[in-house]
């Protein structure tokens, strides 16, 4: 019985360590946002670039011939995510290789972002970036904490049933 209690406390401590690292990461990012650290490069390079890469992997895989790409699906998803369509952007996907297609789409997305920034002003754009990121991070963090509470409750119930 004592060994079982020791293992339970050990797992609880490991769980707390993981949760603390997650908490530090989330609160560190929130602190940067609240302090006004510029997130433009993070948004463009990491987030937009990451989403675009995922879309290309899904609809235009590297190992697939361009004739087999799901160009219509990619166009729809680009429009859903970014408001960019091939026709409006003057992009002809089947005339480009996958790498060039990605570079062309990213360049168009960057142009759109910069055009919005010119309309709003750089300071206003940075403010909106921070507010949107804070909102998303807070929502995702709350969802994560709720999921972890459900997981802990499920584990507790399973232990009670097993005992």
Short mmCIF file of C-alpha atoms in Angstrom, two decimals:
data_model
loop_
_atom_site.label_atom_id
_atom_site.label_comp_id
_atom_site.label_asym_id
_atom_site.label_seq_id
_atom_site.Cartn_x
_atom_site.Cartn_y
_atom_site.Cartn_z
CA UNK A 1 0.00 0.00 0.00
CA UNK A 2 2.83 2.34 0.90
CA UNK A 3 4.56 1.71 -2.46
CA UNK A 4 1.31 2.51 -4.28
CA UNK A 5 0.96 5.80 -2.35
CA UNK A 6 4.59 6.64 -3.12
CA UNK A 7 4.00 6.05 -6.86
CA UNK A 8 0.85 8.21 -6.74
CA UNK A 9 2.72 11.08 -5.09
CA UNK A 10 5.58 10.67 -7.58
CA UNK A 11 3.20 10.91 -10.56
CA UNK A 12 1.43 13.88 -8.99
CA UNK A 13 4.77 15.67 -8.59
CA UNK A 14 5.68 14.93 -12.23
CA UNK A 15 2.27 16.22 -13.33
CA UNK A 16 2.77 19.40 -11.28
CA UNK A 17 6.21 19.93 -12.86
CA UNK A 18 4.77 19.67 -16.37
CA UNK A 19 1.88 22.00 -15.49
CA UNK A 20 4.33 24.51 -13.99
CA UNK A 21 6.45 24.53 -17.16
CA UNK A 22 3.33 25.06 -19.26
CA UNK A 23 2.17 27.83 -16.94
CA UNK A 24 5.55 29.58 -17.17
CA UNK A 25 5.51 29.40 -20.98
CA UNK A 26 1.97 30.74 -21.30
CA UNK A 27 2.41 33.49 -18.72
CA UNK A 28 5.76 34.44 -20.26
CA UNK A 29 4.12 34.97 -23.63
CA UNK A 30 1.23 36.87 -22.02
CA UNK A 31 3.72 39.10 -20.20
CA UNK A 32 5.49 39.89 -23.48
CA UNK A 33 2.18 40.78 -25.08
CA UNK A 34 1.13 42.98 -22.19
CA UNK A 35 4.51 44.74 -22.21
CA UNK A 36 4.02 45.52 -25.90
CA UNK A 37 6.77 43.36 -27.38
CA UNK A 38 6.43 43.42 -31.19
CA UNK A 39 4.90 40.17 -32.44
CA UNK A 40 4.82 40.97 -36.17
CA UNK A 41 7.63 38.59 -37.16
CA UNK A 42 6.25 35.83 -34.95
CA UNK A 43 2.83 36.17 -36.56
CA UNK A 44 4.09 36.34 -40.14
CA UNK A 45 6.95 33.89 -40.08
CA UNK A 46 5.80 31.35 -37.51
CA UNK A 47 2.01 31.42 -37.51
CA UNK A 48 1.18 32.37 -41.10
CA UNK A 49 4.14 30.38 -42.41
CA UNK A 50 3.16 27.38 -40.30
CA UNK A 51 -0.46 27.45 -41.42
CA UNK A 52 0.60 27.79 -45.05
CA UNK A 53 3.03 24.88 -44.70
CA UNK A 54 0.30 22.70 -43.21
CA UNK A 55 -2.10 23.61 -46.01
CA UNK A 56 0.51 22.82 -48.65
CA UNK A 57 1.25 19.46 -47.01
CA UNK A 58 -2.45 18.65 -47.03
CA UNK A 59 -3.42 19.84 -50.51
CA UNK A 60 -0.15 19.84 -52.48
CA UNK A 61 2.16 17.21 -50.98
CA UNK A 62 5.78 17.27 -52.12
CA UNK A 63 5.70 13.72 -53.42
CA UNK A 64 2.60 14.32 -55.51
CA UNK A 65 2.66 15.57 -59.09
CA UNK A 66 1.07 19.04 -59.50
CA UNK A 67 -1.71 17.53 -61.64
CA UNK A 68 -2.77 15.54 -58.58
CA UNK A 69 -2.85 18.49 -56.16
CA UNK A 70 -6.20 19.51 -54.72
CA UNK A 71 -5.93 23.07 -56.04
CA UNK A 72 -9.60 23.84 -55.45
CA UNK A 73 -9.38 22.69 -51.82
CA UNK A 74 -6.20 24.71 -51.26
CA UNK A 75 -7.80 27.79 -52.80
CA UNK A 76 -10.85 27.44 -50.55
CA UNK A 77 -8.78 26.96 -47.41
CA UNK A 78 -6.52 29.90 -48.26
CA UNK A 79 -9.61 32.04 -48.66
CA UNK A 80 -11.10 30.75 -45.38
CA UNK A 81 -7.90 31.38 -43.43
CA UNK A 82 -6.51 34.49 -45.08
CA UNK A 83 -9.06 35.90 -47.52
CA UNK A 84 -6.70 35.16 -50.43
CA UNK A 85 -7.79 33.39 -53.58
CA UNK A 86 -5.62 32.28 -56.47
CA UNK A 87 -7.68 34.30 -58.97
CA UNK A 88 -7.56 37.55 -56.96
CA UNK A 89 -3.85 37.10 -56.22
CA UNK A 90 -3.00 36.29 -59.82
CA UNK A 91 -1.51 32.96 -58.74
CA UNK A 92 -1.43 30.06 -61.19
CA UNK A 93 -0.62 27.08 -58.96
CA UNK A 94 -0.20 24.47 -61.68
CA UNK A 95 2.43 26.60 -63.41
CA UNK A 96 4.61 26.63 -60.28
CA UNK A 97 6.53 23.99 -58.42
CA UNK A 98 5.54 23.34 -54.83
CA UNK A 99 8.32 25.47 -53.35
CA UNK A 100 7.63 28.36 -55.71
CA UNK A 101 3.91 28.06 -55.00
CA UNK A 102 4.56 28.34 -51.28
CA UNK A 103 6.87 31.32 -51.77
CA UNK A 104 4.37 33.06 -54.05
CA UNK A 105 1.45 32.55 -51.67
CA UNK A 106 3.53 33.70 -48.70
CA UNK A 107 4.63 36.82 -50.59
CA UNK A 108 0.97 37.64 -51.38
CA UNK A 109 -0.04 37.07 -47.76
CA UNK A 110 2.77 39.34 -46.60
CA UNK A 111 1.64 42.01 -49.09
CA UNK A 112 -1.91 41.80 -47.73
CA UNK A 113 -0.63 42.12 -44.18
CA UNK A 114 1.50 45.13 -45.04
CA UNK A 115 -1.41 46.77 -46.89
CA UNK A 116 -3.59 46.40 -43.79
CA UNK A 117 -0.79 47.83 -41.71
CA UNK A 118 -0.60 50.90 -43.97
CA UNK A 119 -4.33 51.44 -43.65
CA UNK A 120 -4.40 51.06 -39.85
CA UNK A 121 -0.90 52.35 -39.00
CA UNK A 122 1.88 50.25 -37.52
CA UNK A 123 1.02 51.16 -33.91
CA UNK A 124 -2.64 50.23 -34.33
CA UNK A 125 -1.72 46.97 -36.05
CA UNK A 126 0.66 46.03 -33.20
CA UNK A 127 -2.11 46.79 -30.68
CA UNK A 128 -4.61 44.58 -32.52
CA UNK A 129 -2.04 41.80 -32.89
CA UNK A 130 -1.48 41.81 -29.14
CA UNK A 131 -5.19 41.89 -28.29
CA UNK A 132 -6.06 39.05 -30.66
CA UNK A 133 -3.14 36.97 -29.44
CA UNK A 134 -4.07 37.57 -25.81
CA UNK A 135 -7.65 36.56 -26.49
CA UNK A 136 -6.62 33.38 -28.30
CA UNK A 137 -4.01 32.42 -25.71
CA UNK A 138 -6.41 33.01 -22.82
CA UNK A 139 -9.15 30.95 -24.47
CA UNK A 140 -6.81 28.08 -25.30
CA UNK A 141 -5.27 28.15 -21.82
CA UNK A 142 -8.70 27.98 -20.16
CA UNK A 143 -9.68 25.09 -22.44
CA UNK A 144 -6.42 23.31 -21.58
CA UNK A 145 -6.95 23.75 -17.84
CA UNK A 146 -10.50 22.44 -18.14
CA UNK A 147 -9.27 19.40 -20.09
CA UNK A 148 -6.61 18.74 -17.47
CA UNK A 149 -9.25 18.94 -14.71
CA UNK A 150 -11.37 16.39 -16.58
CA UNK A 151 -8.33 14.15 -17.02
CA UNK A 152 -7.47 14.34 -13.31
CA UNK A 153 -11.07 13.58 -12.40
CA UNK A 154 -11.11 10.59 -14.75
CA UNK A 155 -7.90 9.27 -13.22
CA UNK A 156 -9.29 9.76 -9.71
CA UNK A 157 -12.48 7.86 -10.60
CA UNK A 158 -10.44 5.06 -12.24
CA UNK A 159 -8.32 4.71 -9.09
CA UNK A 160 -11.41 4.56 -6.89
CA UNK A 161 -12.94 1.88 -9.12
CA UNK A 162 -9.68 -0.10 -9.17
CA UNK A 163 -9.36 -0.04 -5.39
#
